[in-house]
Every structure is written in structure tokens, then in C-alpha cells.
PDB file of C-alpha atoms and ligand atoms in Angstrom:
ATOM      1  CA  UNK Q   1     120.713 100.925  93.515  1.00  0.00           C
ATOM      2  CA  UNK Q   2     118.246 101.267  91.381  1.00  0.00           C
ATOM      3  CA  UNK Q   3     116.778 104.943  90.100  1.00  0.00           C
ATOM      4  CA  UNK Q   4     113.164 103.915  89.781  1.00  0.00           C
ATOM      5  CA  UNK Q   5     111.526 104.181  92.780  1.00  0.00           C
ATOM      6  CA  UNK Q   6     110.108 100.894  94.669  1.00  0.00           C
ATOM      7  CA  UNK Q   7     106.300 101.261  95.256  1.00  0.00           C
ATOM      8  CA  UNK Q   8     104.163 100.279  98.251  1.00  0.00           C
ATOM      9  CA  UNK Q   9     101.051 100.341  98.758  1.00  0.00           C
ATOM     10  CA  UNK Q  10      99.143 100.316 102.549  1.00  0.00           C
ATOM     11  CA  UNK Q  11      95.337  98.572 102.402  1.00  0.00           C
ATOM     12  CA  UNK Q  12      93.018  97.937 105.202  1.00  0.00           C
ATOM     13  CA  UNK Q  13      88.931  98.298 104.445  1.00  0.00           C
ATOM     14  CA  UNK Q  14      88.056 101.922 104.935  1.00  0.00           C
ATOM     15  CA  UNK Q  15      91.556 103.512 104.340  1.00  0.00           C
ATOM     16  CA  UNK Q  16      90.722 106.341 106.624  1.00  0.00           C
ATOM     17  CA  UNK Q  17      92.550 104.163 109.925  1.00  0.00           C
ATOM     18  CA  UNK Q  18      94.937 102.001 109.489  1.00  0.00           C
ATOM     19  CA  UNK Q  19      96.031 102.048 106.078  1.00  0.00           C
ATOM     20  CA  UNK Q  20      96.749 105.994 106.021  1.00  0.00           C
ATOM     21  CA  UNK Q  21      98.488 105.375 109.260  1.00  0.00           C
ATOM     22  CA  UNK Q  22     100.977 103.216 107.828  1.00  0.00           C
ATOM     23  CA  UNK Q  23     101.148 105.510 104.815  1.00  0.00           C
ATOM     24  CA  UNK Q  24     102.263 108.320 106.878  1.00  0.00           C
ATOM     25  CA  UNK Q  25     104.713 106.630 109.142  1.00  0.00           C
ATOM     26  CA  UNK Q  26     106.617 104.790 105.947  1.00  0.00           C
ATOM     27  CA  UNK Q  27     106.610 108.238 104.799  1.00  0.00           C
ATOM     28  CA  UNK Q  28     108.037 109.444 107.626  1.00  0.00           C
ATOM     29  CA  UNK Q  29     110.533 107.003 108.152  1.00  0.00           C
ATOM     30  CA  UNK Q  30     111.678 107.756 104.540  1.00  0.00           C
ATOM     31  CA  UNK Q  31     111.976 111.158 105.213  1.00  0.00           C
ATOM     32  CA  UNK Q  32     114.273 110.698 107.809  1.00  0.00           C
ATOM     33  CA  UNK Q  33     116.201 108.509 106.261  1.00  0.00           C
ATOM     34  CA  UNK Q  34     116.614 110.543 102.941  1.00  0.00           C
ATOM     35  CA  UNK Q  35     114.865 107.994 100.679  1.00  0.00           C
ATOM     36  CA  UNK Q  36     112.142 109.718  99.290  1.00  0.00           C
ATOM     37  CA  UNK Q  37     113.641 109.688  95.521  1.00  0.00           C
ATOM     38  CA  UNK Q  38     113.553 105.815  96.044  1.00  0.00           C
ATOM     39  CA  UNK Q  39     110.413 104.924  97.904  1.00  0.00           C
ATOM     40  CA  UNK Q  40     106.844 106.214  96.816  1.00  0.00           C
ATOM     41  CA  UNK Q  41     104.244 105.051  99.321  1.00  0.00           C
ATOM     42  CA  UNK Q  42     100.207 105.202  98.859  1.00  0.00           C
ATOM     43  CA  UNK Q  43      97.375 103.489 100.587  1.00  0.00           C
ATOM     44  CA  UNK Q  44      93.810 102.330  99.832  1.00  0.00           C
ATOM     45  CA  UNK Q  45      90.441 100.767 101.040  1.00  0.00           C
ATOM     46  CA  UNK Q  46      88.840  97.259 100.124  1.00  0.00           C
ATOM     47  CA  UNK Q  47      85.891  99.083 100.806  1.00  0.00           C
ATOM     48  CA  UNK Q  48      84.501 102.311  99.283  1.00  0.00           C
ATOM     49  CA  UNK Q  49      82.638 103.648 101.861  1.00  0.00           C
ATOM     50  CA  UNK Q  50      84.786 106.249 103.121  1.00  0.00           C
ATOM     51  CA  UNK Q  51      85.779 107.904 100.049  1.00  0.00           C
ATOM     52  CA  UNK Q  52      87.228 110.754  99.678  1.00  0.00           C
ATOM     53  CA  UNK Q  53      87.223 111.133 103.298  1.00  0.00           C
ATOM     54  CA  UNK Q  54      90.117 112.495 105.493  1.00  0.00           C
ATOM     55  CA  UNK Q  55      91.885 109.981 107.932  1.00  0.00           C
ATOM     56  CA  UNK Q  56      89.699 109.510 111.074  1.00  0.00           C
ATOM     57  CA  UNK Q  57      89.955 112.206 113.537  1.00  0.00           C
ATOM     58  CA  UNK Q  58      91.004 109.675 116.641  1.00  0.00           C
ATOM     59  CA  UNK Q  59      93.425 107.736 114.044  1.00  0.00           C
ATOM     60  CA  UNK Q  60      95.130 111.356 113.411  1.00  0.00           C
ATOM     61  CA  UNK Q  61      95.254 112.189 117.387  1.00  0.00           C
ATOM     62  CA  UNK Q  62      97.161 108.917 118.059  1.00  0.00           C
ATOM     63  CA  UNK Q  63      99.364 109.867 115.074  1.00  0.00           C
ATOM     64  CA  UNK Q  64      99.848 112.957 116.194  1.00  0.00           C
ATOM     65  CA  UNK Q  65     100.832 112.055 119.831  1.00  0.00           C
ATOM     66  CA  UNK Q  66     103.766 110.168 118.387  1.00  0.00           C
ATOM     67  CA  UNK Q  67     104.456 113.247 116.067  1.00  0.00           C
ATOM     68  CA  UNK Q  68     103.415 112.348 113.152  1.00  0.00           C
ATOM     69  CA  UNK Q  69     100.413 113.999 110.857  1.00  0.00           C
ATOM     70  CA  UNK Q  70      98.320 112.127 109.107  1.00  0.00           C
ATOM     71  CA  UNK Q  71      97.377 113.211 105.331  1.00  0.00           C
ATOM     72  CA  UNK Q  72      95.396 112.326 102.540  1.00  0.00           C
ATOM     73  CA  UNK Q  73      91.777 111.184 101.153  1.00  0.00           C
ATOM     74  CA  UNK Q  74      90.414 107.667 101.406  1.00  0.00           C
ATOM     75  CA  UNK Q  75      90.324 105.377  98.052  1.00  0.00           C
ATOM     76  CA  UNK Q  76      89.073 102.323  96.914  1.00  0.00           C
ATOM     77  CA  UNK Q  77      91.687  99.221  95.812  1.00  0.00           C
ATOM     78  CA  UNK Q  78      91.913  99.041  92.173  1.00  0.00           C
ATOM     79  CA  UNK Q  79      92.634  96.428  90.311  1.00  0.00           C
ATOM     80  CA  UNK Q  80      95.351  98.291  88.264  1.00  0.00           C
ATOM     81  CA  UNK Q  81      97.129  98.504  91.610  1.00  0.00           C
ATOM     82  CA  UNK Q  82      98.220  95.262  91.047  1.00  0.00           C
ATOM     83  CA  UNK Q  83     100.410  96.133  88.525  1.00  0.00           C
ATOM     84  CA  UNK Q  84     101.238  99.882  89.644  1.00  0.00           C
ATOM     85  CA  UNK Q  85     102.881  98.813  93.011  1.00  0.00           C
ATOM     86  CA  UNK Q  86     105.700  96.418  93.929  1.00  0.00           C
ATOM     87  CA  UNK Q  87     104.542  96.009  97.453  1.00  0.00           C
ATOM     88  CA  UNK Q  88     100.902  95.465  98.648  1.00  0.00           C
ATOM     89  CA  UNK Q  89     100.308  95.378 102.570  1.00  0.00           C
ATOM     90  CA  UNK Q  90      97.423  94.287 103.781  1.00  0.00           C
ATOM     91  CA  UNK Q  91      96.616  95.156 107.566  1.00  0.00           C
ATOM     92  CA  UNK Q  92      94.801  92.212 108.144  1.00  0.00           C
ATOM     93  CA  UNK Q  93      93.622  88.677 107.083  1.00  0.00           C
ATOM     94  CA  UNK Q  94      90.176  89.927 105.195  1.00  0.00           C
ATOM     95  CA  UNK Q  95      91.906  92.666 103.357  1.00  0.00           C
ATOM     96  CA  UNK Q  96      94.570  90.065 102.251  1.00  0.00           C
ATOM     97  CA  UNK Q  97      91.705  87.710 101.115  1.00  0.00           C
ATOM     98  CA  UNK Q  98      89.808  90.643  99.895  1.00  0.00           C
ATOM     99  CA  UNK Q  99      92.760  91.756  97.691  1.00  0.00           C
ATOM    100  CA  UNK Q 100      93.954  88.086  96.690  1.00  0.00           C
ATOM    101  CA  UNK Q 101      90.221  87.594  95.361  1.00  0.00           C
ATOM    102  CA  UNK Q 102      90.471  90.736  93.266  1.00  0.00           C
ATOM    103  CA  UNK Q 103      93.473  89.061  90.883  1.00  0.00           C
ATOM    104  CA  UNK Q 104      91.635  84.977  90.575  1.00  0.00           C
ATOM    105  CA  UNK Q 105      94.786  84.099  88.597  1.00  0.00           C
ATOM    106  CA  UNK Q 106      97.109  84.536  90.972  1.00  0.00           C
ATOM    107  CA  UNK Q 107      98.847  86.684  88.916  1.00  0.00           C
ATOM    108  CA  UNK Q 108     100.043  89.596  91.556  1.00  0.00           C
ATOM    109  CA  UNK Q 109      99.748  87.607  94.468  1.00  0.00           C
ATOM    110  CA  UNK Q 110     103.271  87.555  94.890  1.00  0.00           C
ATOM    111  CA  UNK Q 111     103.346  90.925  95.270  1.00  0.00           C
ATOM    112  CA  UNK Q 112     100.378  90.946  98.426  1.00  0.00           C
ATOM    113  CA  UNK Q 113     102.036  90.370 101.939  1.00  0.00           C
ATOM    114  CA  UNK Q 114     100.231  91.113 104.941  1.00  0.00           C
ATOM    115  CA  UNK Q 115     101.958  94.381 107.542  1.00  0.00           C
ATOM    116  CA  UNK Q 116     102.558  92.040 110.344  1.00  0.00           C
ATOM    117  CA  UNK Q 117     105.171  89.688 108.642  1.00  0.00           C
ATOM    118  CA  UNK Q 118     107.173  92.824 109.005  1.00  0.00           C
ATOM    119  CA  UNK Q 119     107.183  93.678 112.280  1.00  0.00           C
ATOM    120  CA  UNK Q 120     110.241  92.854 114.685  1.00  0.00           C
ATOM    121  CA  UNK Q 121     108.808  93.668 118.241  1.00  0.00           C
ATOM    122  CA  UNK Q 122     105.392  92.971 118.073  1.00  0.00           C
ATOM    123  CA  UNK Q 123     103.742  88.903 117.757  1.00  0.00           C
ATOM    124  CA  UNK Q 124     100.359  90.438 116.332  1.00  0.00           C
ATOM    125  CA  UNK Q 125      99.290  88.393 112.820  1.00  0.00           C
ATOM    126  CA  UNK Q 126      97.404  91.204 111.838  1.00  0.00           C
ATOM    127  CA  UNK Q 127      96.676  95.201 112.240  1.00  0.00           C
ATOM    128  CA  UNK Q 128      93.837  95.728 114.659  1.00  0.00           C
ATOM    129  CA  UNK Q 129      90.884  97.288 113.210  1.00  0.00           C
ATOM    130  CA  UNK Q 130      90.899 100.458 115.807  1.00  0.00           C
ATOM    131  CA  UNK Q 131      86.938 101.739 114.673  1.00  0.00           C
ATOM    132  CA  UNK Q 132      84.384 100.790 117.276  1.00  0.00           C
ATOM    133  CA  UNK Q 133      86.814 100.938 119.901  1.00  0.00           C
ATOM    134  CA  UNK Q 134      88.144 103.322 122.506  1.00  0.00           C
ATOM    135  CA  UNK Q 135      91.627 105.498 122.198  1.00  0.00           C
ATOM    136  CA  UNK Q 136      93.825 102.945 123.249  1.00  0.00           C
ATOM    137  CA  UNK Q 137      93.135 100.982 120.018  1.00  0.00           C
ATOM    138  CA  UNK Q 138      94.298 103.488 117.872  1.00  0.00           C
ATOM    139  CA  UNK Q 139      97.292 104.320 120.356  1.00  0.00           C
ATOM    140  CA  UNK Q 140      98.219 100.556 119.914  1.00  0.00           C
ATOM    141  CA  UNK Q 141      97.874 100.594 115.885  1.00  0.00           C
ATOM    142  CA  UNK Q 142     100.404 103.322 115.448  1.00  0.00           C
ATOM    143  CA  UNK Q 143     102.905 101.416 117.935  1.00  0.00           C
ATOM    144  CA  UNK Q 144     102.597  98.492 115.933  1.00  0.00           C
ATOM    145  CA  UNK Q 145     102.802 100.023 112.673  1.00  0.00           C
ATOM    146  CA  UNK Q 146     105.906 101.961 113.732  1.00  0.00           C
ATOM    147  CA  UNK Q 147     107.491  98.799 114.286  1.00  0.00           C
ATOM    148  CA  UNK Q 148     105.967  97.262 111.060  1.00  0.00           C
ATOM    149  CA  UNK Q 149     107.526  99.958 108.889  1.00  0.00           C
ATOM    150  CA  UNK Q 150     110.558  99.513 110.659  1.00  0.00           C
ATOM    151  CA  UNK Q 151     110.908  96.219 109.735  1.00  0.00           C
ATOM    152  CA  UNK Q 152     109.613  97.175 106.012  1.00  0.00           C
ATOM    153  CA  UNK Q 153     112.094  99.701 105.805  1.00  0.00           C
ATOM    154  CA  UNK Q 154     114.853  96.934 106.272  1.00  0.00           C
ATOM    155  CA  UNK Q 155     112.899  94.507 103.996  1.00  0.00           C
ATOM    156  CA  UNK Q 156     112.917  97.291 101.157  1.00  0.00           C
ATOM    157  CA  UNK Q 157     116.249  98.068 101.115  1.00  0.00           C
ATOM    158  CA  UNK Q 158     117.133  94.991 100.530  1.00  0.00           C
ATOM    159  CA  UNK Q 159     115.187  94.281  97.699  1.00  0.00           C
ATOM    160  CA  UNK Q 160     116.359  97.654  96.093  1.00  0.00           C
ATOM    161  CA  UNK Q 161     119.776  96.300  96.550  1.00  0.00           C
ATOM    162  CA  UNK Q 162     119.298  92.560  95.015  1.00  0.00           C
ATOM    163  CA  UNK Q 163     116.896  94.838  91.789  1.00  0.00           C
TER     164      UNK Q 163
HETATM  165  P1  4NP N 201      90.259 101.072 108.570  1.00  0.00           P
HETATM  166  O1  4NP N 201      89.137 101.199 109.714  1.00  0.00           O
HETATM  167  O2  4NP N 201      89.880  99.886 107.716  1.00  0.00           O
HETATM  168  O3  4NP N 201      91.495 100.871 109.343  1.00  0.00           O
HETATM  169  O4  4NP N 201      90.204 102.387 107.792  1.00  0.00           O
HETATM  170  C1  4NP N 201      87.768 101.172 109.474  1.00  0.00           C
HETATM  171  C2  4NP N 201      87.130 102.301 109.019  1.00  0.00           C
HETATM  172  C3  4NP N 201      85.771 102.290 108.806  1.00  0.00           C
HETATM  173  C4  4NP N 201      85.049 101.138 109.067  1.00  0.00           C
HETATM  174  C5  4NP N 201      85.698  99.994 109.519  1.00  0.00           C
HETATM  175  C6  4NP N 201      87.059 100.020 109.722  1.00  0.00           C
HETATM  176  N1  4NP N 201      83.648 101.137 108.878  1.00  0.00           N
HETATM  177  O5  4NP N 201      83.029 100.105 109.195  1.00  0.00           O
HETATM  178  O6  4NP N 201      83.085 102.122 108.434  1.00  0.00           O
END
């Protein structure tokens, strides 16, 4: 293995849902399984209007209920993203368009893969968006994203093994 650590990075439009969601689960799943010296995760928003803004309140209550705590402050997608991260996952098919669009070359696009293609349990093509809905929405997003980072989890590993 590899010392330097593999980078991903979560997107979804207002990074204060989704994308800090699946932040805080990888995290948590790296935690537990003693990786955190060889997986750094972040997350960001297409979008910039939630800035600096803490993870939505109901997003954090469905976290929570599964026992995990959602941290952090919403930030917009850079472009030097692109290089900074291995990984880029985009929750759904307008972030993934949003972020292909931001790189006209093609140059990273290798490196953008949408959440879903991860997940093992779940048929979903794409991550919800939870924000004019009711609870259940964001209940749902954390069950899929658990299974999603599940299924990341495996993916990285592997790569770290073939780097
Ligand atoms: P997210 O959810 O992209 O998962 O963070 C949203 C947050 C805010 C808005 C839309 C989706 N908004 O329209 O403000």
C-alpha cells in the first residue's frame, strides 16, 4: 500500500445535504476501519448558495438517528479540485454534468463517477435531492449513502492496492 493518502471528494449542489452526508459516513466508515492515514475525504457544492453554511438541520437529524454527526461548512466546487482529488462523486446526474462542464477538455473526467455506481443494495441511479421534501427523504439519503460508501470503501481499497 501506498503512504499517500487516496482523496475523495463528495458533490451534490448546495453541499449542506447530501454531499456532507456522504462526507461524514465515508469518514465514519474509515474510522472504523482504521484507515484514516490512507483516506482523506471532503465534499462540495455546484452551487454557492449555501456557503459557509452548516449541514441542514433535518439532513443532521437523519444522520444522527443512524449515529452519525454531521460536520463541516458548505463550499463551492473548484476547479483545482480536479486535480487535488483522486475521486469525485457526484450525487446525481446534474452535479455530474455540472462538474464534467467545469473541465471542457475532458481532462479529469476520468476521475468524476457518480455515488450510485457504488452502491450494492440499493438500484437508485442517483442520490435523491432530500430539500423540499418531508423527513423520510432525508431518512432514505443516509440509507442509501451508507450503502454507497460501503461499496466505495471496497472500490478504494482496491485501487490503493493496484497504486
Ligand atoms: P444538497 O441539497 O444539494 O443535497 O445540499 C440542496 C440544498 C439546497 C438547495 C437544493 C438542494 N437549494 O435549492 O437551496
Amino acid at each position: 500500500m501506498t503512504q499517500t493518502p487516496y482523496k475523495l471528494l463528495f458533490v451534490c449542489l448546495g453541499n449542506i445535504c447530501r454531499s456532507p452526508s456522504a462526507e461524514n459516513i465515508m469518514n465514519y466508515l474509515v474510522e472504523q476501519n482504521h484507515l484514516q492515514s490512507q483516506i482523506e475525504c471532503d465534499s462540495a457544492g455546484t452551487g454557492n448558495y449555501h456557503v459557509g453554511n452548516p449541514p441542514d438541520r433535518r439532513m443532521a437529524a437523519a444522520a444522527m438517528r443512524r449515529g452519525i454527526q454531521l460536520v463541516g461548512r458548505a463550499r463551492q466546487f473548484q476547479k483545482s479540485d480536479f486535480e487535488a482529488f483522486d475521486l469525485i462523486l457526484a450525487m446525481d446526474q446534474a452535479n455530474y454534468q455540472d462538474i464534467l462542464a467545469l473541465d471542457p477538455q475532458g481532462k479529469y473526467w476520468h476521475k468524476v463517477k457518480l455515488m450510485c455506481d457504488f452502491c450494492n443494495i440499493h438500484k437508485d441511479q442517483e442520490v435523491p435531492d432530500p430539500y423540499y421534501g418531508g423527513s423520510e427523504g432525508f431518512n432514505y439519503v443516509i440509507d442509501l449513502l451508507l450503502d454507497a460508501c460501503d461499496g466505495l470503501m471496497q472500490y478504494v481499497e482496491k485501487q490503493k492496492q493496484v497504486l
